[in-house]
Amino acid sequence: MPSQNNTGRQFDRQHAVTVVAQAAILPHRFVAYDGGYP
């Protein structure tokens, strides 16, 4: 049981990191594209 809980926590943490990374990269990429295109 503890092993399964640990796996679930790790997966949730990885998923959150992915979402945060995407959220941080997406706006930056959009701004760069918008700024690069006159």
Coordinates of N, CA and C in Angstrom, one line a residue:
M1 N 0.8 -1.2 0.0 CA 0.0 0.0 0.0 C 0.9 1.3 0.0
P2 N 1.8 1.4 0.9 CA 2.7 2.6 0.9 C 3.4 2.7 -0.4
S3 N 3.8 1.6 -1.0 CA 4.5 1.7 -2.3 C 3.6 2.3 -3.3
Q4 N 2.4 1.9 -3.4 CA 1.5 2.4 -4.4 C 1.2 3.9 -4.1
N5 N 1.1 4.3 -2.9 CA 0.9 5.7 -2.6 C 2.0 6.5 -3.0
N6 N 3.2 6.0 -2.8 CA 4.5 6.7 -3.2 C 4.5 6.9 -4.7
T7 N 4.1 5.9 -5.4 CA 4.1 5.9 -6.9 C 3.1 7.0 -7.3
G8 N 1.9 7.0 -6.7 CA 0.9 8.0 -7.1 C 1.4 9.4 -6.8
R9 N 2.1 9.6 -5.7 CA 2.6 10.9 -5.4 C 3.6 11.3 -6.4
Q10 N 4.5 10.4 -6.8 CA 5.6 10.8 -7.7 C 4.9 11.1 -9.1
F11 N 3.9 10.4 -9.5 CA 3.3 10.6 -10.8 C 2.6 12.0 -10.7
D12 N 1.9 12.3 -9.6 CA 1.2 13.5 -9.5 C 2.2 14.7 -9.5
R13 N 3.4 14.5 -8.9 CA 4.4 15.5 -8.8 C 4.9 15.8 -10.3
Q14 N 5.2 14.7 -11.0 CA 5.8 14.8 -12.3 C 4.8 15.5 -13.2
H15 N 3.5 15.1 -13.0 CA 2.4 15.7 -13.9 C 2.4 17.2 -13.6
A16 N 2.4 17.6 -12.3 CA 2.4 19.0 -12.0 C 3.5 19.8 -12.6
V17 N 4.7 19.2 -12.5 CA 5.9 19.8 -13.1 C 5.7 20.0 -14.6
T18 N 5.2 19.0 -15.2 CA 5.0 19.1 -16.7 C 4.0 20.3 -17.0
V19 N 2.9 20.4 -16.2 CA 1.9 21.4 -16.5 C 2.6 22.8 -16.2
V20 N 3.3 22.9 -15.2 CA 4.0 24.2 -14.8 C 5.0 24.5 -15.9
A21 N 5.7 23.6 -16.4 CA 6.7 23.8 -17.4 C 6.0 24.3 -18.7
Q22 N 4.9 23.6 -19.1 CA 4.2 24.0 -20.3 C 3.6 25.4 -20.1
A23 N 3.1 25.7 -18.9 CA 2.4 27.0 -18.7 C 3.5 28.1 -18.7
A24 N 4.7 27.8 -18.3 CA 5.8 28.8 -18.3 C 6.4 29.0 -19.7
I25 N 6.4 27.9 -20.5 CA 7.0 27.9 -21.8 C 6.1 28.5 -22.8
L26 N 4.8 28.1 -22.7 CA 3.8 28.6 -23.7 C 3.7 30.1 -23.8
P27 N 3.5 30.8 -22.8 CA 3.4 32.3 -22.8 C 4.7 32.9 -23.4
H28 N 5.8 32.4 -22.9 CA 7.1 32.9 -23.4 C 7.3 32.7 -24.9
R29 N 6.9 31.6 -25.3 CA 7.0 31.3 -26.8 C 6.1 32.2 -27.5
F30 N 4.9 32.3 -27.0 CA 3.9 33.2 -27.7 C 4.4 34.6 -27.8
V31 N 4.9 35.1 -26.7 CA 5.4 36.5 -26.7 C 6.6 36.6 -27.6
A32 N 7.5 35.7 -27.7 CA 8.6 35.7 -28.6 C 8.1 35.7 -30.0
Y33 N 7.2 34.9 -30.3 CA 6.6 34.8 -31.7 C 5.9 36.2 -32.0
D34 N 5.2 36.7 -31.1 CA 4.4 37.9 -31.3 C 5.4 39.1 -31.5
G35 N 6.5 39.1 -30.7 CA 7.4 40.2 -30.8 C 8.3 40.0 -32.0
G36 N 8.6 38.8 -32.4 CA 9.5 38.6 -33.6 C 8.7 38.9 -34.9
Y37 N 7.4 38.8 -34.9 CA 6.7 39.1 -36.1 C 6.1 40.5 -36.1
P38 N 6.6 41.4 -36.9 CA 6.2 42.8 -36.8 C 4.7 43.0 -37.2

